[in-house]
Tab-separated table of N, CA and C in Angstrom:
chain	number	residue	atom	x	y	z
E	1	UNK	N	73.041	-23.255	-42.921
E	1	UNK	CA	72.867	-21.883	-42.512
E	1	UNK	C	72.647	-21.826	-41.012
E	2	UNK	N	73.079	-20.709	-40.435
E	2	UNK	CA	72.898	-20.496	-39.003
E	2	UNK	C	72.168	-19.189	-38.790
E	3	UNK	N	71.504	-19.083	-37.644
E	3	UNK	CA	70.816	-17.844	-37.289
E	3	UNK	C	71.775	-16.922	-36.560
E	4	UNK	N	71.881	-15.705	-37.048
E	4	UNK	CA	72.776	-14.726	-36.472
E	4	UNK	C	71.987	-13.512	-35.999
E	5	UNK	N	72.462	-12.878	-34.941
E	5	UNK	CA	71.817	-11.667	-34.456
E	5	UNK	C	72.870	-10.660	-33.996
E	6	UNK	N	72.774	-9.468	-34.548
E	6	UNK	CA	73.681	-8.399	-34.172
E	6	UNK	C	73.113	-7.592	-33.010
E	7	UNK	N	74.003	-6.979	-32.248
E	7	UNK	CA	73.597	-6.072	-31.176
E	7	UNK	C	74.692	-5.030	-30.986
E	8	UNK	N	74.347	-3.967	-30.243
E	8	UNK	CA	75.348	-2.975	-29.879
E	8	UNK	C	75.342	-1.710	-30.716
E	9	UNK	N	74.444	-1.614	-31.674
E	9	UNK	CA	74.399	-0.417	-32.500
E	9	UNK	C	73.820	0.761	-31.745
E	10	UNK	N	73.721	1.891	-32.427
E	10	UNK	CA	73.145	3.068	-31.801
E	10	UNK	C	73.540	4.336	-32.510
E	11	UNK	N	73.239	5.470	-31.865
E	11	UNK	CA	73.557	6.788	-32.399
E	11	UNK	C	74.622	7.422	-31.531
E	12	UNK	N	75.699	7.892	-32.167
E	12	UNK	CA	76.813	8.486	-31.441
E	12	UNK	C	77.297	9.719	-32.178
E	13	UNK	N	78.119	10.494	-31.500
E	13	UNK	CA	78.776	11.641	-32.103
E	13	UNK	C	80.050	11.192	-32.799
E	14	UNK	N	80.461	11.964	-33.771
E	14	UNK	CA	81.727	11.689	-34.450
E	14	UNK	C	82.857	11.631	-33.430
E	15	UNK	N	83.754	10.680	-33.620
E	15	UNK	CA	84.867	10.498	-32.710
E	15	UNK	C	84.624	9.475	-31.617
E	16	UNK	N	83.380	9.068	-31.466
E	16	UNK	CA	83.028	8.097	-30.422
E	16	UNK	C	83.381	6.679	-30.860
E	17	UNK	N	83.164	5.762	-29.938
E	17	UNK	CA	83.415	4.340	-30.189
E	17	UNK	C	82.152	3.535	-29.947
E	18	UNK	N	82.035	2.437	-30.660
E	18	UNK	CA	80.960	1.474	-30.459
E	18	UNK	C	81.526	0.092	-30.691
E	19	UNK	N	80.945	-0.882	-30.016
E	19	UNK	CA	81.307	-2.268	-30.289
E	19	UNK	C	80.043	-3.036	-30.668
E	20	UNK	N	80.059	-3.602	-31.857
E	20	UNK	CA	78.970	-4.455	-32.307
E	20	UNK	C	79.284	-5.900	-31.946
E	21	UNK	N	78.243	-6.654	-31.653
E	21	UNK	CA	78.385	-8.079	-31.376
E	21	UNK	C	77.487	-8.867	-32.306
E	22	UNK	N	77.910	-10.075	-32.595
E	22	UNK	CA	77.111	-10.985	-33.412
E	22	UNK	C	77.101	-12.341	-32.722
E	23	UNK	N	75.925	-12.845	-32.450
E	23	UNK	CA	75.776	-14.130	-31.786
E	23	UNK	C	75.023	-15.086	-32.693
E	24	UNK	N	75.288	-16.351	-32.520
E	24	UNK	CA	74.545	-17.353	-33.268
E	24	UNK	C	73.783	-18.244	-32.301
E	25	UNK	N	72.718	-18.784	-32.789
E	25	UNK	CA	71.930	-19.683	-31.962
E	25	UNK	C	72.452	-21.098	-32.118
E	26	UNK	N	72.534	-21.821	-30.998
E	26	UNK	CA	72.820	-23.244	-31.059
E	26	UNK	C	74.215	-23.633	-31.491
E	27	UNK	N	75.234	-22.875	-31.113
E	27	UNK	CA	76.571	-23.302	-31.473
E	27	UNK	C	77.582	-22.184	-31.369
E	28	UNK	N	78.760	-22.412	-31.910
E	28	UNK	CA	79.784	-21.359	-31.885
E	28	UNK	C	80.326	-21.148	-33.291
E	29	UNK	N	81.375	-20.315	-33.366
E	29	UNK	CA	81.920	-19.925	-34.661
E	29	UNK	C	83.236	-20.634	-34.977
E	30	UNK	N	83.517	-21.723	-34.270
E	30	UNK	CA	84.724	-22.473	-34.562
E	30	UNK	C	84.649	-23.026	-35.986
E	31	UNK	N	85.717	-22.815	-36.736
E	31	UNK	CA	85.784	-23.241	-38.134
E	31	UNK	C	84.861	-22.467	-39.066
E	32	UNK	N	84.490	-21.257	-38.653
E	32	UNK	CA	83.717	-20.375	-39.516
E	32	UNK	C	84.556	-19.163	-39.894
E	33	UNK	N	84.555	-18.822	-41.173
E	33	UNK	CA	85.022	-17.511	-41.585
E	33	UNK	C	83.903	-16.530	-41.256
E	34	UNK	N	84.258	-15.398	-40.677
E	34	UNK	CA	83.239	-14.439	-40.250
E	34	UNK	C	83.558	-13.066	-40.826
E	35	UNK	N	82.538	-12.276	-41.021
E	35	UNK	CA	82.733	-10.964	-41.644
E	35	UNK	C	81.666	-9.975	-41.185
E	36	UNK	N	81.977	-8.720	-41.345
E	36	UNK	CA	81.034	-7.626	-41.176
E	36	UNK	C	80.935	-6.873	-42.500
E	37	UNK	N	79.707	-6.582	-42.885
E	37	UNK	CA	79.420	-5.738	-44.036
E	37	UNK	C	78.574	-4.572	-43.544
E	38	UNK	N	78.435	-3.549	-44.371
E	38	UNK	CA	77.562	-2.438	-44.028
E	38	UNK	C	76.911	-1.881	-45.285
E	39	UNK	N	75.772	-1.252	-45.069
E	39	UNK	CA	75.060	-0.609	-46.165
E	39	UNK	C	74.608	0.755	-45.713
E	40	UNK	N	75.228	1.788	-46.273
E	40	UNK	CA	74.879	3.148	-45.953
E	40	UNK	C	73.675	3.611	-46.747
E	41	UNK	N	73.094	4.750	-46.387
E	41	UNK	CA	71.914	5.269	-47.085
E	41	UNK	C	72.192	5.463	-48.572
E	42	UNK	N	71.391	4.848	-49.405
E	42	UNK	CA	71.530	4.985	-50.840
E	42	UNK	C	72.747	4.313	-51.437
E	43	UNK	N	73.381	3.437	-50.669
E	43	UNK	CA	74.596	2.783	-51.149
E	43	UNK	C	74.416	1.275	-51.211
E	44	UNK	N	75.281	0.626	-51.961
E	44	UNK	CA	75.302	-0.830	-51.999
E	44	UNK	C	75.971	-1.351	-50.721
E	45	UNK	N	75.660	-2.584	-50.376
E	45	UNK	CA	76.311	-3.191	-49.214
E	45	UNK	C	77.786	-3.398	-49.526
E	46	UNK	N	78.638	-3.103	-48.549
E	46	UNK	CA	80.075	-3.182	-48.781
E	46	UNK	C	80.768	-3.953	-47.658
E	47	UNK	N	81.880	-4.539	-48.009
E	47	UNK	CA	82.713	-5.275	-47.061
E	47	UNK	C	83.342	-4.314	-46.057
E	48	UNK	N	83.405	-4.728	-44.797
E	48	UNK	CA	84.046	-3.932	-43.758
E	48	UNK	C	85.258	-4.671	-43.185
E	49	UNK	N	85.043	-5.889	-42.709
E	49	UNK	CA	86.113	-6.631	-42.058
E	49	UNK	C	85.772	-8.114	-42.061
E	50	UNK	N	86.814	-8.954	-41.949
E	50	UNK	CA	86.602	-10.392	-41.893
E	50	UNK	C	87.745	-11.043	-41.149
E	51	UNK	N	87.492	-12.242	-40.647
E	51	UNK	CA	88.571	-13.037	-40.076
E	51	UNK	C	88.416	-14.483	-40.520
E	52	UNK	N	89.525	-15.213	-40.503
E	52	UNK	CA	89.497	-16.601	-40.950
E	52	UNK	C	88.928	-17.498	-39.858
E	53	UNK	N	88.972	-18.813	-40.081
E	53	UNK	CA	88.227	-19.750	-39.248
E	53	UNK	C	88.618	-19.734	-37.776
E	54	UNK	N	89.845	-19.346	-37.441
E	54	UNK	CA	90.248	-19.315	-36.035
E	54	UNK	C	90.522	-17.902	-35.544
E	55	UNK	N	90.246	-16.926	-36.376
E	55	UNK	CA	90.438	-15.539	-35.998
E	55	UNK	C	91.870	-15.060	-36.044
E	56	UNK	N	92.776	-15.921	-36.502
E	56	UNK	CA	94.193	-15.548	-36.498
E	56	UNK	C	94.535	-14.522	-37.561
E	57	UNK	N	93.789	-14.525	-38.657
E	57	UNK	CA	94.044	-13.580	-39.747
E	57	UNK	C	92.823	-12.695	-39.935
E	58	UNK	N	93.083	-11.413	-40.071
E	58	UNK	CA	91.992	-10.456	-40.242
E	58	UNK	C	92.217	-9.617	-41.485
E	59	UNK	N	91.122	-9.107	-42.016
E	59	UNK	CA	91.139	-8.355	-43.265
E	59	UNK	C	90.200	-7.168	-43.094
E	60	UNK	N	90.591	-6.025	-43.664
E	60	UNK	CA	89.797	-4.815	-43.482
E	60	UNK	C	89.664	-4.036	-44.780
E	61	UNK	N	88.560	-3.359	-44.890
E	61	UNK	CA	88.394	-2.359	-45.930
E	61	UNK	C	89.293	-1.187	-45.571
E	62	UNK	N	89.864	-0.546	-46.581
E	62	UNK	CA	90.904	0.456	-46.327
E	62	UNK	C	90.446	1.586	-45.405
E	63	UNK	N	89.211	2.027	-45.541
E	63	UNK	CA	88.786	3.205	-44.781
E	63	UNK	C	88.584	2.922	-43.290
E	64	UNK	N	88.554	1.639	-42.914
E	64	UNK	CA	88.350	1.308	-41.503
E	64	UNK	C	89.559	0.620	-40.889
E	65	UNK	N	90.563	0.361	-41.672
E	65	UNK	CA	91.678	-0.498	-41.248
E	65	UNK	C	92.282	-0.092	-39.911
E	66	UNK	N	92.502	1.174	-39.692
E	66	UNK	CA	93.175	1.611	-38.459
E	66	UNK	C	92.189	2.004	-37.362
E	67	UNK	N	90.898	1.825	-37.623
E	67	UNK	CA	89.893	2.253	-36.645
E	67	UNK	C	89.021	1.114	-36.135
E	68	UNK	N	88.839	0.070	-36.943
E	68	UNK	CA	87.951	-1.028	-36.581
E	68	UNK	C	88.770	-2.292	-36.321
E	69	UNK	N	88.252	-3.135	-35.432
E	69	UNK	CA	88.895	-4.414	-35.149
E	69	UNK	C	87.828	-5.501	-35.086
E	70	UNK	N	88.044	-6.566	-35.858
E	70	UNK	CA	87.162	-7.724	-35.797
E	70	UNK	C	87.808	-8.766	-34.899
E	71	UNK	N	87.003	-9.384	-34.071
E	71	UNK	CA	87.542	-10.389	-33.161
E	71	UNK	C	86.424	-11.338	-32.752
E	72	UNK	N	86.786	-12.379	-32.037
E	72	UNK	CA	85.796	-13.292	-31.481
E	72	UNK	C	86.188	-13.564	-30.035
E	73	UNK	N	85.224	-13.891	-29.205
E	73	UNK	CA	85.542	-14.125	-27.797
E	73	UNK	C	86.193	-15.503	-27.637
E	74	UNK	N	86.697	-15.768	-26.454
E	74	UNK	CA	87.466	-16.994	-26.217
E	74	UNK	C	86.656	-18.263	-26.438
E	75	UNK	N	85.379	-18.188	-26.226
E	75	UNK	CA	84.525	-19.360	-26.425
E	75	UNK	C	84.007	-19.451	-27.862
E	76	UNK	N	84.361	-18.458	-28.665
E	76	UNK	CA	83.942	-18.398	-30.077
E	76	UNK	C	82.423	-18.431	-30.238
E	77	UNK	N	81.735	-17.815	-29.287
E	77	UNK	CA	80.284	-17.718	-29.418
E	77	UNK	C	79.834	-16.327	-29.825
E	78	UNK	N	80.763	-15.384	-29.827
E	78	UNK	CA	80.444	-14.019	-30.218
E	78	UNK	C	81.507	-13.495	-31.172
E	79	UNK	N	81.058	-12.743	-32.159
E	79	UNK	CA	81.952	-12.005	-33.044
E	79	UNK	C	81.794	-10.538	-32.694
E	80	UNK	N	82.902	-9.821	-32.628
E	80	UNK	CA	82.858	-8.407	-32.296
E	80	UNK	C	83.369	-7.566	-33.467
E	81	UNK	N	82.852	-6.362	-33.530
E	81	UNK	CA	83.448	-5.336	-34.380
E	81	UNK	C	83.599	-4.104	-33.499
E	82	UNK	N	84.835	-3.866	-33.074
E	82	UNK	CA	85.130	-2.684	-32.280
E	82	UNK	C	85.380	-1.530	-33.240
E	83	UNK	N	84.666	-0.455	-33.030
E	83	UNK	CA	84.753	0.689	-33.939
E	83	UNK	C	85.168	1.922	-33.137
E	84	UNK	N	86.264	2.530	-33.540
E	84	UNK	CA	86.778	3.731	-32.866
E	84	UNK	C	86.834	4.886	-33.858
E	85	UNK	N	86.914	6.087	-33.306
E	85	UNK	CA	87.028	7.295	-34.134
E	85	UNK	C	85.974	7.297	-35.233
E	86	UNK	N	84.747	7.047	-34.852
E	86	UNK	CA	83.676	6.943	-35.830
E	86	UNK	C	83.458	8.257	-36.562
E	87	UNK	N	83.116	8.132	-37.833
E	87	UNK	CA	82.885	9.278	-38.703
E	87	UNK	C	81.454	9.223	-39.233
E	88	UNK	N	80.920	10.364	-39.637
E	88	UNK	CA	79.561	10.346	-40.210
E	88	UNK	C	79.434	9.375	-41.378
E	89	UNK	N	80.500	9.198	-42.149
E	89	UNK	CA	80.433	8.287	-43.289
E	89	UNK	C	80.395	6.815	-42.873
E	90	UNK	N	80.567	6.534	-41.583
E	90	UNK	CA	80.400	5.168	-41.083
E	90	UNK	C	78.932	4.843	-40.825
E	91	UNK	N	78.075	5.834	-40.940
E	91	UNK	CA	76.644	5.612	-40.738
E	91	UNK	C	76.136	4.581	-41.724
E	92	UNK	N	75.535	3.517	-41.208
E	92	UNK	CA	75.090	2.415	-42.057
E	92	UNK	C	74.363	1.383	-41.221
E	93	UNK	N	73.720	0.465	-41.925
E	93	UNK	CA	73.242	-0.762	-41.308
E	93	UNK	C	74.390	-1.743	-41.383
E	94	UNK	N	74.745	-2.336	-40.267
E	94	UNK	CA	75.865	-3.267	-40.205
E	94	UNK	C	75.337	-4.698	-40.081
E	95	UNK	N	75.944	-5.598	-40.854
E	95	UNK	CA	75.530	-6.987	-40.894
E	95	UNK	C	76.715	-7.900	-40.588
E	96	UNK	N	76.481	-8.946	-39.802
E	96	UNK	CA	77.490	-9.986	-39.687
E	96	UNK	C	77.111	-11.116	-40.640
E	97	UNK	N	78.126	-11.803	-41.120
E	97	UNK	CA	77.938	-12.879	-42.079
E	97	UNK	C	78.989	-13.950	-41.815
E	98	UNK	N	78.636	-15.205	-42.051
E	98	UNK	CA	79.575	-16.298	-41.785
E	98	UNK	C	79.473	-17.360	-42.867
E	99	UNK	N	80.533	-18.168	-42.915
E	99	UNK	CA	80.543	-19.340	-43.781
E	99	UNK	C	81.413	-20.392	-43.106
E	100	UNK	N	80.909	-21.606	-43.033
E	100	UNK	CA	81.667	-22.711	-42.449
E	100	UNK	C	82.682	-23.191	-43.469
E	101	UNK	N	83.962	-22.868	-43.240
E	101	UNK	CA	84.972	-23.168	-44.236
E	101	UNK	C	86.354	-23.029	-43.631
E	102	UNK	N	87.325	-23.696	-44.262
E	102	UNK	CA	88.720	-23.530	-43.868
E	102	UNK	C	89.432	-22.551	-44.790
E	103	UNK	N	88.747	-22.104	-45.826
E	103	UNK	CA	89.362	-21.185	-46.766
E	103	UNK	C	89.371	-19.767	-46.201
E	104	UNK	N	90.309	-18.953	-46.666
E	104	UNK	CA	90.323	-17.553	-46.211
E	104	UNK	C	89.029	-16.852	-46.597
E	105	UNK	N	88.577	-15.906	-45.784
E	105	UNK	CA	87.331	-15.209	-46.102
E	105	UNK	C	87.474	-14.331	-47.337
E	106	UNK	N	86.363	-14.127	-48.014
E	106	UNK	CA	86.342	-13.246	-49.176
E	106	UNK	C	85.631	-11.953	-48.843
E	107	UNK	N	85.809	-10.988	-49.718
E	107	UNK	CA	85.210	-9.662	-49.509
E	107	UNK	C	83.888	-9.507	-50.238
E	108	UNK	N	83.435	-10.567	-50.882
E	108	UNK	CA	82.190	-10.512	-51.639
E	108	UNK	C	81.055	-11.136	-50.836
E	109	UNK	N	79.918	-10.456	-50.812
E	109	UNK	CA	78.829	-10.887	-49.943
E	109	UNK	C	78.232	-12.209	-50.358
E	110	UNK	N	78.253	-12.547	-51.650
E	110	UNK	CA	77.616	-13.785	-52.079
E	110	UNK	C	78.387	-15.032	-51.649
E	111	UNK	N	79.585	-14.873	-51.106
E	111	UNK	CA	80.360	-16.017	-50.634
E	111	UNK	C	79.861	-16.509	-49.274
E	112	UNK	N	79.204	-15.659	-48.533
E	112	UNK	CA	78.734	-15.996	-47.191
E	112	UNK	C	77.321	-16.562	-47.268
E	113	UNK	N	77.049	-17.573	-46.465
E	113	UNK	CA	75.757	-18.221	-46.588
E	113	UNK	C	74.822	-17.986	-45.410
E	114	UNK	N	75.276	-17.277	-44.398
E	114	UNK	CA	74.396	-16.941	-43.281
E	114	UNK	C	74.596	-15.492	-42.916
E	115	UNK	N	73.485	-14.810	-42.689
E	115	UNK	CA	73.522	-13.368	-42.424
E	115	UNK	C	72.635	-13.039	-41.240
E	116	UNK	N	73.046	-11.996	-40.509
E	116	UNK	CA	72.170	-11.437	-39.496
E	116	UNK	C	71.194	-10.465	-40.129
E	117	UNK	N	70.277	-9.948	-39.292
E	117	UNK	CA	69.250	-9.030	-39.783
E	117	UNK	C	69.787	-7.615	-39.945
E	118	UNK	N	70.898	-7.335	-39.316
E	118	UNK	CA	71.484	-6.014	-39.418
E	118	UNK	C	71.167	-5.151	-38.215
E	119	UNK	N	72.048	-4.196	-37.954
E	119	UNK	CA	71.840	-3.259	-36.857
E	119	UNK	C	72.345	-1.886	-37.280
E	120	UNK	N	71.590	-0.863	-36.887
E	120	UNK	CA	71.897	0.485	-37.342
E	120	UNK	C	72.963	1.150	-36.491
E	121	UNK	N	73.891	1.788	-37.170
E	121	UNK	CA	74.874	2.660	-36.538
E	121	UNK	C	74.751	4.026	-37.194
E	122	UNK	N	74.512	5.052	-36.387
E	122	UNK	CA	74.378	6.412	-36.890
E	122	UNK	C	75.405	7.294	-36.204
E	123	UNK	N	76.205	7.989	-37.008
E	123	UNK	CA	77.240	8.858	-36.480
E	123	UNK	C	76.943	10.278	-36.932
E	124	UNK	N	76.747	11.159	-35.986
E	124	UNK	CA	76.443	12.551	-36.317
E	124	UNK	C	77.673	13.430	-36.109
E	125	UNK	N	77.730	14.481	-36.902
E	125	UNK	CA	78.905	15.375	-36.845
E	125	UNK	C	78.727	16.439	-35.778
C-alpha cells in the first residue's frame, strides 16, 4: 500500500473547471493502475475514471466521458483529474486509488489497494 493525498478541490459554479491532483509519498506511479472515484451526498462511492499502468489507456464513467480527463505528469509523480463543464450532480468527495499491476484497471473499488483520504468538490447551480 502507498500513501496518497488529493488536492485541488473546492466550491465552484456550474460550468466551471477544476483540476484535482493525487500525489504519493516516497515514489511514483510507474506500473500502477490509477483511478478516481467519487461519493456524492447519500450515494454509494462510484467509479469516475481510470488509466492503465503507463497512462496510455483511459476509461471513464459515461456521465463524465466528454468532460473529465485522467492523466499523469511526465515524472509519474502526480495523477490528475481535469474536470470541465462541471454540473451540480458532480458534487461529491473525490478519491484517488491505485494498484501496482500490469493488468487493465477495473471499475470496482475493492480492486484497488491504496486510497487517498478524499477531497470535496462542490458545484452550485
